[in-house]
Short mmCIF file of the N, C-alpha and C atoms (twelve columns), coordinates in Angstrom:
data_MODEL
# 
_entry.id   MODEL 
# 
loop_
_atom_site.group_PDB 
_atom_site.id 
_atom_site.type_symbol 
_atom_site.label_atom_id 
_atom_site.label_alt_id 
_atom_site.label_comp_id 
_atom_site.label_asym_id 
_atom_site.label_seq_id 
_atom_site.Cartn_x 
_atom_site.Cartn_y 
_atom_site.Cartn_z 
_atom_site.pdbx_PDB_model_num 
ATOM 1   N N  . MET A 1   74.484 292.879 99.932 1 
ATOM 2   C CA . MET A 1   74.990 293.875 99.018 1 
ATOM 3   C C  . MET A 1   75.555 293.195 97.776 1 
ATOM 4   N N  . THR A 2   75.172 293.671 96.628 1 
ATOM 5   C CA . THR A 2   75.658 293.145 95.364 1 
ATOM 6   C C  . THR A 2   77.028 293.724 95.061 1 
ATOM 7   N N  . GLU A 3   77.937 292.872 94.597 1 
ATOM 8   C CA . GLU A 3   79.258 293.344 94.189 1 
ATOM 9   C C  . GLU A 3   79.209 293.691 92.710 1 
ATOM 10  N N  . LEU A 4   79.455 294.947 92.398 1 
ATOM 11  C CA . LEU A 4   79.454 295.404 91.014 1 
ATOM 12  C C  . LEU A 4   80.895 295.444 90.514 1 
ATOM 13  N N  . ASN A 5   81.110 294.937 89.293 1 
ATOM 14  C CA . ASN A 5   82.465 295.016 88.754 1 
ATOM 15  C C  . ASN A 5   82.707 296.397 88.146 1 
ATOM 16  N N  . ALA A 6   83.944 296.670 87.809 1 
ATOM 17  C CA . ALA A 6   84.336 298.005 87.346 1 
ATOM 18  C C  . ALA A 6   83.581 298.415 86.086 1 
ATOM 19  N N  . LYS A 7   83.408 297.501 85.148 1 
ATOM 20  C CA . LYS A 7   82.699 297.828 83.899 1 
ATOM 21  C C  . LYS A 7   81.242 298.194 84.171 1 
ATOM 22  N N  . LYS A 8   80.597 297.456 85.079 1 
ATOM 23  C CA . LYS A 8   79.205 297.756 85.419 1 
ATOM 24  C C  . LYS A 8   79.115 299.097 86.153 1 
ATOM 25  N N  . GLU A 9   80.054 299.368 87.060 1 
ATOM 26  C CA . GLU A 9   80.083 300.667 87.731 1 
ATOM 27  C C  . GLU A 9   80.221 301.792 86.704 1 
ATOM 28  N N  . LEU A 10  81.097 301.590 85.729 1 
ATOM 29  C CA . LEU A 10  81.299 302.583 84.681 1 
ATOM 30  C C  . LEU A 10  80.011 302.809 83.900 1 
ATOM 31  N N  . GLU A 11  79.348 301.735 83.515 1 
ATOM 32  C CA . GLU A 11  78.100 301.840 82.760 1 
ATOM 33  C C  . GLU A 11  77.030 302.595 83.551 1 
ATOM 34  N N  . ILE A 12  76.851 302.226 84.802 1 
ATOM 35  C CA . ILE A 12  75.838 302.889 85.644 1 
ATOM 36  C C  . ILE A 12  76.154 304.379 85.764 1 
ATOM 37  N N  . ALA A 13  77.408 304.691 86.023 1 
ATOM 38  C CA . ALA A 13  77.804 306.095 86.202 1 
ATOM 39  C C  . ALA A 13  77.547 306.900 84.938 1 
ATOM 40  N N  . VAL A 14  78.006 306.409 83.805 1 
ATOM 41  C CA . VAL A 14  77.865 307.164 82.559 1 
ATOM 42  C C  . VAL A 14  76.391 307.346 82.201 1 
ATOM 43  N N  . LYS A 15  75.602 306.292 82.318 1 
ATOM 44  C CA . LYS A 15  74.176 306.397 81.991 1 
ATOM 45  C C  . LYS A 15  73.451 307.378 82.912 1 
ATOM 46  N N  . ALA A 16  73.756 307.338 84.200 1 
ATOM 47  C CA . ALA A 16  73.104 308.249 85.145 1 
ATOM 48  C C  . ALA A 16  73.491 309.698 84.871 1 
ATOM 49  N N  . ILE A 17  74.759 309.924 84.631 1 
ATOM 50  C CA . ILE A 17  75.254 311.277 84.353 1 
ATOM 51  C C  . ILE A 17  74.639 311.801 83.061 1 
ATOM 52  N N  . ASP A 18  74.628 310.965 82.050 1 
ATOM 53  C CA . ASP A 18  74.079 311.352 80.751 1 
ATOM 54  C C  . ASP A 18  72.580 311.637 80.847 1 
ATOM 55  N N  . SER A 19  71.870 310.882 81.674 1 
ATOM 56  C CA . SER A 19  70.413 311.062 81.778 1 
ATOM 57  C C  . SER A 19  70.040 312.427 82.353 1 
ATOM 58  N N  . LYS A 20  70.965 313.047 83.070 1 
ATOM 59  C CA . LYS A 20  70.724 314.384 83.633 1 
ATOM 60  C C  . LYS A 20  71.412 315.465 82.803 1 
ATOM 61  N N  . LYS A 21  71.731 315.103 81.560 1 
ATOM 62  C CA . LYS A 21  72.240 316.075 80.578 1 
ATOM 63  C C  . LYS A 21  73.569 316.721 80.958 1 
ATOM 64  N N  . ALA A 22  74.472 315.936 81.546 1 
ATOM 65  C CA . ALA A 22  75.826 316.436 81.785 1 
ATOM 66  C C  . ALA A 22  76.499 316.686 80.439 1 
ATOM 67  N N  . ASN A 23  77.448 317.591 80.434 1 
ATOM 68  C CA . ASN A 23  78.173 317.928 79.212 1 
ATOM 69  C C  . ASN A 23  79.547 317.270 79.194 1 
ATOM 70  N N  . ASP A 24  80.002 316.956 77.999 1 
ATOM 71  C CA . ASP A 24  81.383 316.517 77.760 1 
ATOM 72  C C  . ASP A 24  81.810 315.396 78.710 1 
ATOM 73  N N  . ILE A 25  81.097 314.275 78.665 1 
ATOM 74  C CA . ILE A 25  81.408 313.129 79.520 1 
ATOM 75  C C  . ILE A 25  82.594 312.374 78.929 1 
ATOM 76  N N  . VAL A 26  83.594 312.144 79.763 1 
ATOM 77  C CA . VAL A 26  84.807 311.448 79.356 1 
ATOM 78  C C  . VAL A 26  85.105 310.371 80.393 1 
ATOM 79  N N  . ALA A 27  85.583 309.222 79.926 1 
ATOM 80  C CA . ALA A 27  86.043 308.178 80.836 1 
ATOM 81  C C  . ALA A 27  87.498 307.863 80.511 1 
ATOM 82  N N  . LEU A 28  88.311 307.780 81.556 1 
ATOM 83  C CA . LEU A 28  89.723 307.454 81.417 1 
ATOM 84  C C  . LEU A 28  89.988 306.090 82.035 1 
ATOM 85  N N  . ASP A 29  90.780 305.283 81.352 1 
ATOM 86  C CA . ASP A 29  91.208 303.986 81.871 1 
ATOM 87  C C  . ASP A 29  92.425 304.234 82.763 1 
ATOM 88  N N  . MET A 30  92.219 304.196 84.057 1 
ATOM 89  C CA . MET A 30  93.282 304.529 85.004 1 
ATOM 90  C C  . MET A 30  94.187 303.348 85.319 1 
ATOM 91  N N  . GLY A 31  93.788 302.143 84.911 1 
ATOM 92  C CA . GLY A 31  94.568 300.950 85.208 1 
ATOM 93  C C  . GLY A 31  96.045 301.055 84.867 1 
ATOM 94  N N  . PRO A 32  96.386 301.533 83.659 1 
ATOM 95  C CA . PRO A 32  97.802 301.594 83.289 1 
ATOM 96  C C  . PRO A 32  98.610 302.681 84.005 1 
ATOM 97  N N  . VAL A 33  97.946 303.647 84.652 1 
ATOM 98  C CA . VAL A 33  98.677 304.798 85.189 1 
ATOM 99  C C  . VAL A 33  98.520 305.015 86.690 1 
ATOM 100 N N  . SER A 34  97.590 304.311 87.337 1 
ATOM 101 C CA . SER A 34  97.342 304.565 88.756 1 
ATOM 102 C C  . SER A 34  96.677 303.365 89.415 1 
ATOM 103 N N  . LEU A 35  96.964 303.193 90.677 1 
ATOM 104 C CA . LEU A 35  96.300 302.151 91.462 1 
ATOM 105 C C  . LEU A 35  95.044 302.682 92.148 1 
ATOM 106 N N  . MET A 36  94.781 303.984 91.967 1 
ATOM 107 C CA . MET A 36  93.681 304.667 92.645 1 
ATOM 108 C C  . MET A 36  92.313 304.082 92.286 1 
ATOM 109 N N  . ALA A 37  92.110 303.799 90.995 1 
ATOM 110 C CA . ALA A 37  90.812 303.316 90.512 1 
ATOM 111 C C  . ALA A 37  91.017 302.710 89.136 1 
ATOM 112 N N  . ASP A 38  90.028 301.934 88.687 1 
ATOM 113 C CA . ASP A 38  90.080 301.396 87.331 1 
ATOM 114 C C  . ASP A 38  89.719 302.465 86.309 1 
ATOM 115 N N  . TYR A 39  88.734 303.310 86.661 1 
ATOM 116 C CA . TYR A 39  88.273 304.347 85.733 1 
ATOM 117 C C  . TYR A 39  88.034 305.655 86.467 1 
ATOM 118 N N  . PHE A 40  88.277 306.745 85.755 1 
ATOM 119 C CA . PHE A 40  87.794 308.069 86.137 1 
ATOM 120 C C  . PHE A 40  86.724 308.441 85.137 1 
ATOM 121 N N  . VAL A 41  85.630 308.976 85.615 1 
ATOM 122 C CA . VAL A 41  84.614 309.572 84.740 1 
ATOM 123 C C  . VAL A 41  84.593 311.053 85.077 1 
ATOM 124 N N  . ILE A 42  84.643 311.877 84.032 1 
ATOM 125 C CA . ILE A 42  84.691 313.327 84.201 1 
ATOM 126 C C  . ILE A 42  83.575 313.934 83.362 1 
ATOM 127 N N  . ALA A 43  82.833 314.855 83.965 1 
ATOM 128 C CA . ALA A 43  81.749 315.529 83.242 1 
ATOM 129 C C  . ALA A 43  81.541 316.903 83.860 1 
ATOM 130 N N  . GLU A 44  80.737 317.702 83.182 1 
ATOM 131 C CA . GLU A 44  80.461 319.040 83.695 1 
ATOM 132 C C  . GLU A 44  79.005 319.407 83.489 1 
ATOM 133 N N  . ALA A 45  78.607 320.446 84.219 1 
ATOM 134 C CA . ALA A 45  77.260 321.001 84.108 1 
ATOM 135 C C  . ALA A 45  77.379 322.515 84.220 1 
ATOM 136 N N  . PRO A 46  76.442 323.237 83.612 1 
ATOM 137 C CA . PRO A 46  76.548 324.692 83.601 1 
ATOM 138 C C  . PRO A 46  76.197 325.386 84.919 1 
ATOM 139 N N  . SER A 47  75.550 324.687 85.842 1 
ATOM 140 C CA . SER A 47  75.166 325.332 87.103 1 
ATOM 141 C C  . SER A 47  75.407 324.396 88.279 1 
ATOM 142 N N  . ASN A 48  75.541 324.996 89.464 1 
ATOM 143 C CA . ASN A 48  75.736 324.212 90.676 1 
ATOM 144 C C  . ASN A 48  74.529 323.328 90.959 1 
ATOM 145 N N  . ARG A 49  73.352 323.843 90.676 1 
ATOM 146 C CA . ARG A 49  72.126 323.060 90.894 1 
ATOM 147 C C  . ARG A 49  72.116 321.808 90.010 1 
ATOM 148 N N  . GLN A 50  72.551 321.948 88.768 1 
ATOM 149 C CA . GLN A 50  72.590 320.787 87.884 1 
ATOM 150 C C  . GLN A 50  73.682 319.809 88.317 1 
ATOM 151 N N  . VAL A 51  74.820 320.321 88.782 1 
ATOM 152 C CA . VAL A 51  75.863 319.440 89.326 1 
ATOM 153 C C  . VAL A 51  75.263 318.574 90.428 1 
ATOM 154 N N  . GLN A 52  74.527 319.185 91.340 1 
ATOM 155 C CA . GLN A 52  73.928 318.433 92.442 1 
ATOM 156 C C  . GLN A 52  72.877 317.438 91.948 1 
ATOM 157 N N  . ALA A 53  72.105 317.816 90.945 1 
ATOM 158 C CA . ALA A 53  71.100 316.903 90.382 1 
ATOM 159 C C  . ALA A 53  71.773 315.680 89.762 1 
ATOM 160 N N  . ILE A 54  72.885 315.897 89.083 1 
ATOM 161 C CA . ILE A 54  73.632 314.790 88.473 1 
ATOM 162 C C  . ILE A 54  74.155 313.855 89.558 1 
ATOM 163 N N  . VAL A 55  74.727 314.423 90.603 1 
ATOM 164 C CA . VAL A 55  75.265 313.606 91.698 1 
ATOM 165 C C  . VAL A 55  74.153 312.800 92.363 1 
ATOM 166 N N  . ASN A 56  73.017 313.423 92.616 1 
ATOM 167 C CA . ASN A 56  71.889 312.703 93.235 1 
ATOM 168 C C  . ASN A 56  71.403 311.567 92.348 1 
ATOM 169 N N  . GLU A 57  71.318 311.807 91.049 1 
ATOM 170 C CA . GLU A 57  70.879 310.763 90.116 1 
ATOM 171 C C  . GLU A 57  71.867 309.598 90.104 1 
ATOM 172 N N  . LEU A 58  73.144 309.912 90.077 1 
ATOM 173 C CA . LEU A 58  74.166 308.859 90.094 1 
ATOM 174 C C  . LEU A 58  74.061 308.034 91.369 1 
ATOM 175 N N  . LYS A 59  73.950 308.699 92.504 1 
ATOM 176 C CA . LYS A 59  73.833 307.988 93.775 1 
ATOM 177 C C  . LYS A 59  72.604 307.077 93.780 1 
ATOM 178 N N  . ASP A 60  71.467 307.599 93.335 1 
ATOM 179 C CA . ASP A 60  70.234 306.808 93.309 1 
ATOM 180 C C  . ASP A 60  70.372 305.592 92.400 1 
ATOM 181 N N  . LYS A 61  70.866 305.782 91.187 1 
ATOM 182 C CA . LYS A 61  70.983 304.672 90.219 1 
ATOM 183 C C  . LYS A 61  71.991 303.633 90.690 1 
ATOM 184 N N  . TYR A 62  73.068 304.086 91.295 1 
ATOM 185 C CA . TYR A 62  74.095 303.156 91.781 1 
ATOM 186 C C  . TYR A 62  73.547 302.303 92.928 1 
ATOM 187 N N  . GLU A 63  72.818 302.935 93.828 1 
ATOM 188 C CA . GLU A 63  72.238 302.195 94.951 1 
ATOM 189 C C  . GLU A 63  71.118 301.265 94.481 1 
ATOM 190 N N  . GLU A 64  70.340 301.683 93.477 1 
ATOM 191 C CA . GLU A 64  69.309 300.801 92.907 1 
ATOM 192 C C  . GLU A 64  69.924 299.541 92.310 1 
ATOM 193 N N  . ALA A 65  71.146 299.654 91.789 1 
ATOM 194 C CA . ALA A 65  71.837 298.509 91.188 1 
ATOM 195 C C  . ALA A 65  72.501 297.629 92.244 1 
ATOM 196 N N  . GLY A 66  72.400 298.035 93.510 1 
ATOM 197 C CA . GLY A 66  72.951 297.223 94.590 1 
ATOM 198 C C  . GLY A 66  74.293 297.693 95.107 1 
ATOM 199 N N  . GLY A 67  74.788 298.802 94.617 1 
ATOM 200 C CA . GLY A 67  76.077 299.325 95.074 1 
ATOM 201 C C  . GLY A 67  75.924 300.252 96.262 1 
ATOM 202 N N  . THR A 68  77.031 300.514 96.900 1 
ATOM 203 C CA . THR A 68  77.083 301.470 97.995 1 
ATOM 204 C C  . THR A 68  78.119 302.518 97.649 1 
ATOM 205 N N  . VAL A 69  77.689 303.768 97.571 1 
ATOM 206 C CA . VAL A 69  78.619 304.857 97.298 1 
ATOM 207 C C  . VAL A 69  79.538 304.986 98.507 1 
ATOM 208 N N  . ARG A 70  80.846 304.942 98.254 1 
ATOM 209 C CA . ARG A 70  81.803 304.988 99.353 1 
ATOM 210 C C  . ARG A 70  81.979 306.385 99.928 1 
ATOM 211 N N  . PHE A 71  81.940 307.396 99.054 1 
ATOM 212 C CA . PHE A 71  82.273 308.737 99.517 1 
ATOM 213 C C  . PHE A 71  81.804 309.761 98.498 1 
ATOM 214 N N  . ILE A 72  81.275 310.876 98.980 1 
ATOM 215 C CA . ILE A 72  80.961 312.027 98.125 1 
ATOM 216 C C  . ILE A 72  81.588 313.242 98.784 1 
ATOM 217 N N  . GLU A 73  82.389 313.967 98.018 1 
ATOM 218 C CA . GLU A 73  83.069 315.165 98.524 1 
ATOM 219 C C  . GLU A 73  82.716 316.356 97.645 1 
ATOM 220 N N  . GLY A 74  82.400 317.486 98.257 1 
ATOM 221 C CA . GLY A 74  82.181 318.724 97.521 1 
ATOM 222 C C  . GLY A 74  80.752 318.989 97.106 1 
ATOM 223 N N  . PHE A 75  79.802 318.223 97.623 1 
ATOM 224 C CA . PHE A 75  78.408 318.346 97.183 1 
ATOM 225 C C  . PHE A 75  77.827 319.726 97.478 1 
ATOM 226 N N  . GLN A 76  78.082 320.266 98.647 1 
ATOM 227 C CA . GLN A 76  77.478 321.544 99.028 1 
ATOM 228 C C  . GLN A 76  77.903 322.676 98.103 1 
ATOM 229 N N  . ALA A 77  79.201 322.791 97.848 1 
ATOM 230 C CA . ALA A 77  79.704 323.853 96.972 1 
ATOM 231 C C  . ALA A 77  79.355 323.578 95.511 1 
ATOM 232 N N  . ALA A 78  79.327 322.305 95.146 1 
ATOM 233 C CA . ALA A 78  78.929 321.860 93.797 1 
ATOM 234 C C  . ALA A 78  79.748 322.512 92.681 1 
ATOM 235 N N  . GLN A 79  81.018 322.736 92.955 1 
ATOM 236 C CA . GLN A 79  81.926 323.222 91.917 1 
ATOM 237 C C  . GLN A 79  82.732 322.064 91.344 1 
ATOM 238 N N  . TRP A 80  83.144 321.173 92.224 1 
ATOM 239 C CA . TRP A 80  83.817 319.934 91.846 1 
ATOM 240 C C  . TRP A 80  83.363 318.898 92.866 1 
ATOM 241 N N  . VAL A 81  82.552 317.959 92.416 1 
ATOM 242 C CA . VAL A 81  82.079 316.903 93.302 1 
ATOM 243 C C  . VAL A 81  82.764 315.610 92.898 1 
ATOM 244 N N  . LEU A 82  83.364 314.950 93.873 1 
ATOM 245 C CA . LEU A 82  84.023 313.667 93.661 1 
ATOM 246 C C  . LEU A 82  83.152 312.590 94.283 1 
ATOM 247 N N  . ILE A 83  82.850 311.552 93.491 1 
ATOM 248 C CA . ILE A 83  82.038 310.434 93.968 1 
ATOM 249 C C  . ILE A 83  82.865 309.164 93.824 1 
ATOM 250 N N  . ASP A 84  83.120 308.484 94.926 1 
ATOM 251 C CA . ASP A 84  83.906 307.257 94.932 1 
ATOM 252 C C  . ASP A 84  82.954 306.067 94.923 1 
ATOM 253 N N  . LEU A 85  82.939 305.349 93.814 1 
ATOM 254 C CA . LEU A 85  82.105 304.153 93.702 1 
ATOM 255 C C  . LEU A 85  82.891 302.884 93.986 1 
ATOM 256 N N  . GLY A 86  84.177 303.010 94.214 1 
ATOM 257 C CA . GLY A 86  85.034 301.841 94.430 1 
ATOM 258 C C  . GLY A 86  86.038 301.735 93.308 1 
ATOM 259 N N  . ASP A 87  85.664 301.052 92.236 1 
ATOM 260 C CA . ASP A 87  86.550 300.909 91.079 1 
ATOM 261 C C  . ASP A 87  86.460 302.103 90.136 1 
ATOM 262 N N  . VAL A 88  85.462 302.933 90.316 1 
ATOM 263 C CA . VAL A 88  85.244 304.099 89.472 1 
ATOM 264 C C  . VAL A 88  85.165 305.342 90.363 1 
ATOM 265 N N  . ILE A 89  85.939 306.349 89.973 1 
ATOM 266 C CA . ILE A 89  85.880 307.648 90.644 1 
ATOM 267 C C  . ILE A 89  85.254 308.622 89.651 1 
ATOM 268 N N  . VAL A 90  84.192 309.292 90.076 1 
ATOM 269 C CA . VAL A 90  83.466 310.212 89.201 1 
ATOM 270 C C  . VAL A 90  83.730 311.639 89.663 1 
ATOM 271 N N  . HIS A 91  84.028 312.499 88.694 1 
ATOM 272 C CA . HIS A 91  84.271 313.915 88.946 1 
ATOM 273 C C  . HIS A 91  83.234 314.710 88.171 1 
ATOM 274 N N  . ILE A 92  82.377 315.426 88.874 1 
ATOM 275 C CA . ILE A 92  81.390 316.298 88.231 1 
ATOM 276 C C  . ILE A 92  81.761 317.739 88.578 1 
ATOM 277 N N  . PHE A 93  82.009 318.524 87.545 1 
ATOM 278 C CA . PHE A 93  82.455 319.909 87.711 1 
ATOM 279 C C  . PHE A 93  81.396 320.879 87.215 1 
ATOM 280 N N  . ASP A 94  81.458 322.118 87.724 1 
ATOM 281 C CA . ASP A 94  80.828 323.196 86.990 1 
ATOM 282 C C  . ASP A 94  81.827 323.560 85.883 1 
ATOM 283 N N  . SER A 95  81.374 324.263 84.878 1 
ATOM 284 C CA . SER A 95  82.205 324.488 83.687 1 
ATOM 285 C C  . SER A 95  83.506 325.216 84.008 1 
ATOM 286 N N  . GLU A 96  83.444 326.222 84.860 1 
ATOM 287 C CA . GLU A 96  84.644 326.995 85.202 1 
ATOM 288 C C  . GLU A 96  85.717 326.129 85.854 1 
ATOM 289 N N  . HIS A 97  85.322 325.292 86.789 1 
ATOM 290 C CA . HIS A 97  86.295 324.485 87.514 1 
ATOM 291 C C  . HIS A 97  86.818 323.316 86.681 1 
ATOM 292 N N  . ARG A 98  86.027 322.824 85.770 1 
ATOM 293 C CA . ARG A 98  86.540 321.779 84.884 1 
ATOM 294 C C  . ARG A 98  87.693 322.314 84.057 1 
ATOM 295 N N  . ASP A 99  87.526 323.486 83.515 1 
ATOM 296 C CA . ASP A 99  88.601 324.103 82.730 1 
ATOM 297 C C  . ASP A 99  89.830 324.361 83.592 1 
ATOM 298 N N  . PHE A 100 89.617 324.838 84.813 1 
ATOM 299 C CA . PHE A 100 90.728 325.181 85.689 1 
ATOM 300 C C  . PHE A 100 91.551 323.947 86.085 1 
ATOM 301 N N  . TYR A 101 90.876 322.886 86.514 1 
ATOM 302 C CA . TYR A 101 91.596 321.702 86.991 1 
ATOM 303 C C  . TYR A 101 92.056 320.786 85.859 1 
ATOM 304 N N  . ASN A 102 91.340 320.767 84.762 1 
ATOM 305 C CA . ASN A 102 91.738 320.051 83.549 1 
ATOM 306 C C  . ASN A 102 92.321 318.653 83.845 1 
ATOM 307 N N  . LEU A 103 91.525 317.800 84.453 1 
ATOM 308 C CA . LEU A 103 91.996 316.460 84.825 1 
ATOM 309 C C  . LEU A 103 92.441 315.637 83.624 1 
ATOM 310 N N  . GLU A 104 91.810 315.865 82.488 1 
ATOM 311 C CA . GLU A 104 92.216 315.121 81.296 1 
ATOM 312 C C  . GLU A 104 93.672 315.405 80.945 1 
ATOM 313 N N  . LYS A 105 94.101 316.649 81.112 1 
ATOM 314 C CA . LYS A 105 95.500 317.001 80.832 1 
ATOM 315 C C  . LYS A 105 96.409 316.438 81.917 1 
ATOM 316 N N  . LEU A 106 95.966 316.528 83.171 1 
ATOM 317 C CA . LEU A 106 96.756 315.999 84.287 1 
ATOM 318 C C  . LEU A 106 97.010 314.498 84.104 1 
ATOM 319 N N  . TRP A 107 95.994 313.778 83.660 1 
ATOM 320 C CA . TRP A 107 96.097 312.328 83.451 1 
ATOM 321 C C  . TRP A 107 96.173 312.010 81.956 1 
ATOM 322 N N  . TYR A 108 96.947 312.802 81.207 1 
ATOM 323 C CA . TYR A 108 97.034 312.665 79.750 1 
ATOM 324 C C  . TYR A 108 97.471 311.277 79.297 1 
ATOM 325 N N  . ASP A 109 98.214 310.556 80.130 1 
ATOM 326 C CA . ASP A 109 98.705 309.239 79.738 1 
ATOM 327 C C  . ASP A 109 97.695 308.118 80.006 1 
ATOM 328 N N  . ALA A 110 96.531 308.452 80.558 1 
ATOM 329 C CA . ALA A 110 95.465 307.461 80.756 1 
ATOM 330 C C  . ALA A 110 94.653 307.364 79.467 1 
ATOM 331 N N  . PRO A 111 94.509 306.166 78.915 1 
ATOM 332 C CA . PRO A 111 93.749 306.014 77.666 1 
ATOM 333 C C  . PRO A 111 92.271 306.367 77.849 1 
ATOM 334 N N  . LEU A 112 91.698 306.975 76.819 1 
ATOM 335 C CA . LEU A 112 90.258 307.235 76.810 1 
ATOM 336 C C  . LEU A 112 89.505 305.924 76.640 1 
ATOM 337 N N  . VAL A 113 88.351 305.819 77.272 1 
ATOM 338 C CA . VAL A 113 87.485 304.650 77.154 1 
ATOM 339 C C  . VAL A 113 86.325 305.031 76.240 1 
ATOM 340 N N  . ASP A 114 85.995 304.159 75.321 1 
ATOM 341 C CA . ASP A 114 84.835 304.390 74.444 1 
ATOM 342 C C  . ASP A 114 83.568 304.123 75.247 1 
ATOM 343 N N  . ILE A 115 82.834 305.187 75.549 1 
ATOM 344 C CA . ILE A 115 81.598 305.071 76.335 1 
ATOM 345 C C  . ILE A 115 80.364 305.325 75.466 1 
ATOM 346 N N  . SER A 116 80.551 305.375 74.164 1 
ATOM 347 C CA . SER A 116 79.445 305.743 73.270 1 
ATOM 348 C C  . SER A 116 78.245 304.816 73.416 1 
ATOM 349 N N  . GLU A 117 78.460 303.557 73.729 1 
ATOM 350 C CA . GLU A 117 77.331 302.626 73.879 1 
ATOM 351 C C  . GLU A 117 76.468 302.950 75.089 1 
ATOM 352 N N  . PHE A 118 77.000 303.719 76.043 1 
ATOM 353 C CA . PHE A 118 76.253 304.065 77.248 1 
ATOM 354 C C  . PHE A 118 75.539 305.405 77.136 1 
ATOM 355 N N  . LEU A 119 75.816 306.167 76.074 1 
ATOM 356 C CA . LEU A 119 75.254 307.504 75.919 1 
ATOM 357 C C  . LEU A 119 73.979 307.461 75.095 1 
ATOM 358 N N  . GLN A 120 73.018 308.285 75.478 1 
ATOM 359 C CA . GLN A 120 71.775 308.387 74.712 1 
ATOM 360 C C  . GLN A 120 72.047 309.218 73.471 1 
ATOM 361 N N  . ALA A 121 71.491 308.793 72.364 1 
ATOM 362 C CA . ALA A 121 71.624 309.581 71.137 1 
ATOM 363 C C  . ALA A 121 70.762 310.822 71.263 1 
ATOM 364 N N  . ASP A 122 71.304 311.937 70.846 1 
ATOM 365 C CA . ASP A 122 70.536 313.208 70.904 1 
ATOM 366 C C  . ASP A 122 69.617 313.352 69.738 1 
# 
């Protein structure tokens, strides 16, 4: 098994999520505010089916890179799916639940990470 560092996990996650047309992708640097993970990645999709497609793509790309997904929670309901990659925790929401839980506000003191280099230009 290949050991992926936090930056590489972040890159793989953002690229996979973006490739399936997730909306409003944000990465938070959790290092200064929590021991839970180095980064949170938060994104949304307009339908439960697309949420599941994004999660499947992320899992496939992460495993292709040699990683092992530690945990996936919420896949069946596909309203809020949490994917634990180790140093990166990914949250994929449907639009309604992203607004309701508003993780960016909850973790307002976590600095935003510039992920623009990982996003495809539209």
